[in-house]
């Protein structure tokens, strides 16, 4: 496959520094955008460390999912022992070549990948953001999401947990296709149809990237904006071995529905009892699979724990946020930590249901929150009021500032 790329990154017109980082390496066939979060220089450091680790991982021949996991480790490691960097995190959306006809996007956070084909822009990635999760669950309309005061809340990022869930999107490409990677500075300022129009009308990838960043700044430039444009110039003939194992597209539904197996048609020569017996034999495994699936969901709902808010207090819930098939979460343990004591990033994570999984994991997360609270209470917070602001302030279209609220989900 032969690709050509262009890239552009800008601080914007409002922010003091650029917390976005990117790589566009035609030779290594690695393209990525990272949007950092964190007080002081935390956001800058997080996105840069993530991009460097991603680059090293891919250069060492690791699959993109592993390279992103190593980037997560690198961000956590860099923050360790450095109070100014505590709580930093970053998004990461990376593009590599899977094989001669397929690209592969690895994705965490709310930066985005788009595919422009035949003049039509299609979004590849799902945002790991609170509002987009609410839209997927049918609890918000896309229009409500666009104006939502908590639209800046990211539900998945690097640098937060030792384990990171990476979404993989294989993208079959043809000559003439164009992939865009961008930080949310572009998509919060420029409507998708305008992104499409600009990406479609400018053939040169470098100029296209620059024009897209210019459009974000012309619309106000409220955030850092980074755009990487990758054009597919040639694809390989079928039969060239894969360089990256093809991965199945992630399913938005976490509950698997078993596909009923198709039985060979019964012939009319069979007697009735035999046909009935055959149908029963066909349905027994199906019923078993369904029973296991339903039981599994129940076990998942009742055995799983997460950290959330009960009123203003941080608690450990038993269950899953929002409940599953009638199994609603119940408070299992309470803590002394109140919402107001948390950093913005921790607050947002708890609001979204943090540390989902084992009770031990939830307790460790609470211990980490407590440690953060203890650390904050022993340092001067008055001199640096924004030290723990780890979520990126944003405005929505049209440009109206949206004050961040602390109301729990
Ligand atoms: Mn941003």
XYZ file of C-alpha atoms and ligand atoms in Angstrom:
410
model
C 0.000 0.000 0.000
C 1.229 3.501 -0.739
C 0.045 6.452 1.317
C 0.687 10.186 1.409
C -0.051 12.335 4.405
C -0.320 15.890 5.594
C -0.677 17.221 9.123
C -1.263 20.391 11.063
C -1.607 21.276 14.745
C -2.454 24.610 16.299
C -2.916 25.942 19.826
C -6.042 27.785 18.760
C -7.065 31.275 19.778
C -8.075 30.727 23.404
C -5.813 28.175 25.053
C -2.336 29.049 26.288
C -0.607 25.878 25.193
C -1.080 23.031 22.771
C -1.830 19.781 24.588
C -2.315 17.861 21.346
C 0.462 15.717 19.897
C 0.586 13.764 16.676
C 2.740 11.599 14.454
C 2.538 11.354 10.668
C 5.257 8.993 9.530
C 4.818 7.919 5.906
C 7.923 5.716 6.008
C 6.834 3.701 9.057
C 3.192 3.979 8.063
C 2.114 5.276 11.440
C -0.313 8.136 11.945
C -1.842 9.203 15.235
C -3.422 12.058 17.141
C -3.364 12.424 20.946
C -5.237 15.065 22.960
C -3.845 15.468 26.455
C -5.640 16.415 29.657
C -4.199 17.539 32.953
C -3.229 20.536 35.023
C -0.084 22.570 34.348
C 1.881 20.842 31.638
C 0.232 17.467 32.311
C -1.815 17.402 29.120
C 1.142 18.274 26.941
C 3.340 15.697 28.620
C 0.697 12.961 28.494
C -0.004 13.301 24.772
C 3.696 13.551 23.887
C 4.676 10.553 26.030
C 1.829 8.522 24.497
C 2.854 9.354 20.920
C 6.517 8.553 21.644
C 5.642 5.206 23.211
C 3.263 4.378 20.376
C 5.963 5.146 17.847
C 8.493 2.983 19.708
C 6.007 0.124 20.022
C 5.088 0.144 16.336
C 8.762 0.472 15.364
C 9.433 -2.644 17.449
C 6.871 -4.513 15.361
C 4.134 -4.697 17.966
C 0.458 -4.774 16.955
C -1.227 -1.427 17.358
C -3.339 -2.603 20.311
C -0.166 -3.592 22.213
C 1.572 -0.386 21.207
C -1.346 1.638 22.597
C -1.259 -0.437 25.798
C 2.448 0.372 26.129
C 1.627 4.044 25.569
C -0.841 3.761 28.468
C 1.901 2.255 30.652
C 4.287 5.026 29.632
C 1.843 7.800 30.605
C 1.165 6.175 33.994
C 4.885 5.670 34.567
C 5.695 9.277 33.656
C 3.075 10.633 36.076
C 4.287 8.453 38.935
C 6.033 10.430 41.632
C 5.500 13.767 39.921
C 2.770 15.681 41.750
C 2.386 18.183 38.913
C 1.579 15.391 36.490
C -0.754 13.383 38.712
C -4.065 12.779 37.040
C -2.863 13.515 33.534
C -4.286 11.525 30.668
C -4.657 11.562 26.928
C -6.748 10.314 24.075
C -5.030 8.344 21.316
C -6.335 7.531 17.857
C -3.795 5.714 15.700
C -3.778 4.477 12.102
C -1.536 1.692 10.812
C -1.578 -0.636 7.841
C -3.184 -4.012 8.525
C -2.438 -5.547 5.131
C -2.215 -4.581 1.492
C -5.868 -3.572 1.282
C -6.734 -2.704 4.849
C -5.887 -0.031 7.379
C -6.433 -0.462 11.087
C -7.512 2.219 13.548
C -6.743 1.773 17.248
C -8.716 4.176 19.388
C -9.162 5.407 22.969
C -10.947 8.634 23.879
C -12.785 11.324 21.921
C -10.415 12.168 19.143
C -11.806 10.808 15.881
C -11.013 8.983 12.671
C -13.062 9.600 9.520
C -13.059 7.993 6.101
C -13.698 10.193 3.071
C -14.730 8.036 0.134
C -16.275 9.268 -3.106
C -16.767 12.664 -1.513
C -18.707 11.342 1.477
C -17.363 11.590 5.008
C -18.070 8.704 7.364
C -16.983 8.558 10.986
C -14.979 5.428 11.826
C -14.593 5.775 15.598
C -17.031 6.058 18.461
C -16.248 8.731 21.051
C -15.523 7.490 24.531
C -17.385 10.405 26.012
C -20.172 10.625 28.524
C -22.597 12.308 26.140
C -21.981 9.906 23.284
C -22.552 6.949 25.618
C -25.836 8.550 26.669
C -26.764 8.987 23.002
C -25.944 5.340 22.288
C -28.117 4.316 25.210
C -30.936 6.456 23.813
C -30.924 8.786 26.822
C -29.897 11.878 24.844
C -30.569 12.963 21.286
C -27.556 13.980 19.181
C -28.844 17.563 19.329
C -29.008 17.476 23.128
C -25.506 16.007 23.207
C -24.135 18.882 21.150
C -25.363 21.394 23.718
C -24.727 19.243 26.795
C -22.747 20.953 29.579
C -20.802 17.773 30.254
C -19.887 17.041 26.678
C -16.188 17.427 27.483
C -16.226 14.429 29.824
C -14.106 11.597 28.492
C -14.967 8.114 29.712
C -11.858 6.383 28.441
C -8.307 7.721 28.254
C -4.699 6.629 28.504
C -2.908 7.209 31.801
C -5.874 6.380 33.985
C -5.923 2.617 34.591
C -3.261 -0.055 34.197
C -5.647 -1.805 31.828
C -6.904 0.094 28.838
C -9.665 -1.036 26.522
C -8.634 -0.283 22.938
C -11.243 -0.185 20.155
C -9.956 -1.561 16.858
C -11.542 -0.687 13.525
C -10.294 -2.431 10.390
C -10.924 -0.227 7.361
C -10.921 -1.728 3.863
C -9.557 0.962 1.596
C -9.395 1.664 -2.122
C -7.284 4.053 -4.154
C -8.599 7.586 -3.679
C -9.781 7.060 -0.128
C -8.747 9.636 2.448
C -8.573 9.078 6.218
C -8.732 11.994 8.658
C -7.517 11.815 12.227
C -8.410 14.802 14.364
C -8.601 16.032 17.915
C -11.955 17.298 19.162
C -10.794 20.870 18.593
C -11.824 20.335 14.981
C -15.124 18.583 15.548
C -16.417 20.851 18.305
C -15.796 23.939 16.164
C -16.549 22.754 12.609
C -19.670 20.902 11.519
C -19.119 17.536 9.893
C -20.577 18.711 6.603
C -18.015 21.516 6.512
C -15.228 19.086 7.387
C -16.468 16.962 4.491
C -16.597 19.898 2.109
C -13.053 21.038 2.924
C -11.595 17.516 2.887
C -13.283 16.824 -0.434
C -12.306 20.034 -2.185
C -8.584 20.171 -1.353
C -6.649 17.381 -3.103
C -3.294 18.011 -1.403
C -3.243 16.287 2.020
C -0.985 18.880 3.647
C -3.097 21.771 2.449
C -6.258 19.906 3.455
C -4.945 19.467 7.016
C -4.037 23.160 7.196
C -7.390 24.284 5.825
C -9.244 22.162 8.376
C -7.232 23.650 11.248
C -7.832 27.126 9.803
C -11.567 26.415 9.746
C -11.501 25.522 13.454
C -9.686 28.752 14.233
C -12.013 30.789 12.027
C -14.895 29.371 14.054
C -13.269 30.630 17.241
C -10.418 28.211 17.887
C -11.604 27.453 21.399
C -9.424 24.359 21.712
C -6.186 22.991 20.344
C -6.809 21.507 16.917
C -4.812 18.760 15.258
C -5.563 17.124 11.908
C -3.707 14.340 10.103
C -4.837 13.575 6.544
C -3.810 10.261 4.970
C -4.449 9.585 1.280
C -4.474 6.079 -0.165
C -2.441 6.254 -3.386
C -2.058 2.534 -4.084
C -3.326 -0.707 -2.600
C -1.563 -4.049 -3.016
C -2.945 -6.897 -5.077
C -4.759 -9.474 -2.938
C -2.481 -12.195 -1.571
C 0.210 -10.116 0.114
C 0.709 -11.354 3.687
C -0.713 -9.262 6.495
C 1.557 -7.113 8.610
C -1.060 -6.609 11.311
C -3.535 -9.341 12.222
C -6.987 -8.379 11.074
C -9.310 -7.750 13.975
C -13.066 -7.922 14.113
C -14.912 -4.650 14.417
C -15.927 -3.949 18.012
C -19.555 -4.523 18.700
C -21.351 -1.730 20.537
C -23.528 -4.304 22.257
C -21.851 -6.054 25.154
C -24.441 -8.808 25.279
C -23.989 -11.529 22.751
C -27.014 -12.894 21.013
C -26.468 -16.461 19.884
C -27.145 -17.019 16.209
C -29.517 -19.925 15.730
C -28.012 -22.644 13.611
C -29.780 -23.472 10.410
C -30.850 -27.089 10.179
C -31.085 -28.980 6.934
C -34.684 -29.039 5.742
C -36.583 -32.076 6.902
C -37.941 -34.218 4.135
C -41.591 -35.066 3.817
C -40.763 -38.765 3.937
C -39.984 -38.539 7.611
C -42.614 -39.631 10.047
C -44.130 -37.047 12.398
C -42.525 -38.341 15.607
C -39.114 -38.218 13.998
C -39.651 -34.667 12.810
C -40.815 -33.561 16.233
C -37.848 -35.226 17.837
C -35.520 -33.545 15.357
C -37.003 -30.135 16.087
C -36.631 -30.730 19.811
C -33.037 -31.800 19.344
C -32.505 -28.643 17.349
C -33.992 -26.424 20.023
C -32.316 -27.948 23.078
C -28.869 -26.513 22.306
C -30.463 -23.215 21.324
C -32.314 -22.995 24.636
C -29.145 -23.968 26.487
C -27.183 -21.231 24.755
C -29.894 -18.698 25.557
C -30.034 -19.820 29.188
C -26.275 -19.503 29.508
C -26.381 -16.071 27.896
C -29.144 -14.808 30.193
C -27.476 -16.362 33.238
C -24.183 -14.824 32.203
C -25.720 -11.381 31.974
C -27.216 -11.856 35.433
C -23.905 -12.958 36.896
C -22.187 -10.035 35.202
C -24.782 -7.619 36.547
C -24.648 -8.943 40.104
C -21.003 -9.872 40.463
C -19.613 -6.722 38.963
C -18.695 -3.641 40.953
C -17.939 -0.059 40.098
C -17.296 3.274 41.766
C -19.944 5.946 41.397
C -21.742 8.705 43.220
C -24.614 8.264 45.630
C -25.740 11.854 45.995
C -22.550 13.748 46.734
C -20.648 10.757 48.083
C -18.298 8.342 46.368
C -19.543 4.788 46.856
C -18.883 1.311 45.529
C -21.862 -0.071 43.678
C -22.593 -3.703 43.115
C -23.915 -4.097 39.602
C -23.337 -2.194 36.401
C -24.104 1.497 35.786
C -27.673 1.856 34.620
C -28.429 -1.767 35.428
C -28.795 -4.688 33.040
C -32.082 -6.418 32.217
C -33.712 -5.448 35.497
C -30.667 -5.983 37.703
C -30.072 -2.511 39.107
C -26.896 -1.542 40.949
C -27.000 -1.309 44.732
C -24.641 0.515 47.084
C -22.184 -2.018 48.464
C -19.750 0.198 50.358
C -19.668 3.900 51.091
C -16.619 6.105 51.469
C -15.804 9.386 53.198
C -14.932 11.006 49.894
C -17.300 13.653 48.594
C -17.634 14.778 45.007
C -16.197 18.219 45.705
C -12.898 16.729 46.889
C -12.155 15.083 43.574
C -10.140 16.433 40.687
C -12.191 17.148 37.594
C -10.875 14.037 35.835
C -11.594 11.767 38.799
C -14.977 13.382 39.247
C -15.866 12.741 35.642
C -14.669 9.177 35.804
C -16.670 8.451 38.939
C -19.710 10.147 37.395
C -19.388 7.799 34.444
C -18.990 4.680 36.618
C -15.289 4.019 37.259
C -13.224 0.879 37.936
C -15.852 -1.470 36.590
C -15.094 -5.066 37.495
C -14.038 -6.683 40.740
C -14.664 -5.429 44.255
C -10.905 -5.441 44.802
C -10.390 -3.219 41.798
C -13.096 -0.833 42.972
C -11.502 -0.675 46.446
C -8.088 0.009 44.949
C -9.589 2.797 42.887
C -11.204 4.295 45.995
C -7.871 4.031 47.814
C -6.251 5.920 44.964
C -8.953 8.597 45.146
C -8.416 8.848 48.893
C -4.681 9.199 48.384
C -5.347 11.981 45.881
C -7.675 13.726 48.328
C -5.106 13.421 51.128
C -2.362 14.767 48.873
C -4.475 17.701 47.747
C -5.456 18.645 51.267
C -1.801 18.877 52.328
C -0.735 21.121 49.446
C -1.706 24.703 48.875
C -4.616 24.774 46.541
C -5.248 28.479 46.850
C -2.207 29.537 44.870
C -3.048 27.299 41.921
C -6.801 27.095 41.606
C -6.604 25.249 38.293
C -4.027 22.708 39.340
C -6.445 19.813 39.382
C -8.533 20.774 36.384
C -7.962 17.812 34.139
C -10.829 18.062 31.727
C -10.552 20.314 28.756
C -12.850 23.322 28.849
C -14.815 23.592 25.664
C -17.494 25.618 24.121
C -20.198 24.400 21.883
C -21.424 25.569 18.544
C -22.457 28.392 18.495
C -19.760 29.811 20.697
C -21.255 30.091 24.122
C -19.170 29.173 27.105
C -20.549 26.204 28.978
C -19.655 26.230 32.658
C -18.740 22.788 33.928
C -21.229 21.417 36.370
C -20.580 18.871 39.051
C -23.985 17.260 39.039
C -23.606 13.493 39.081
C -24.853 11.510 36.151
Mn -9.178 18.891 22.726
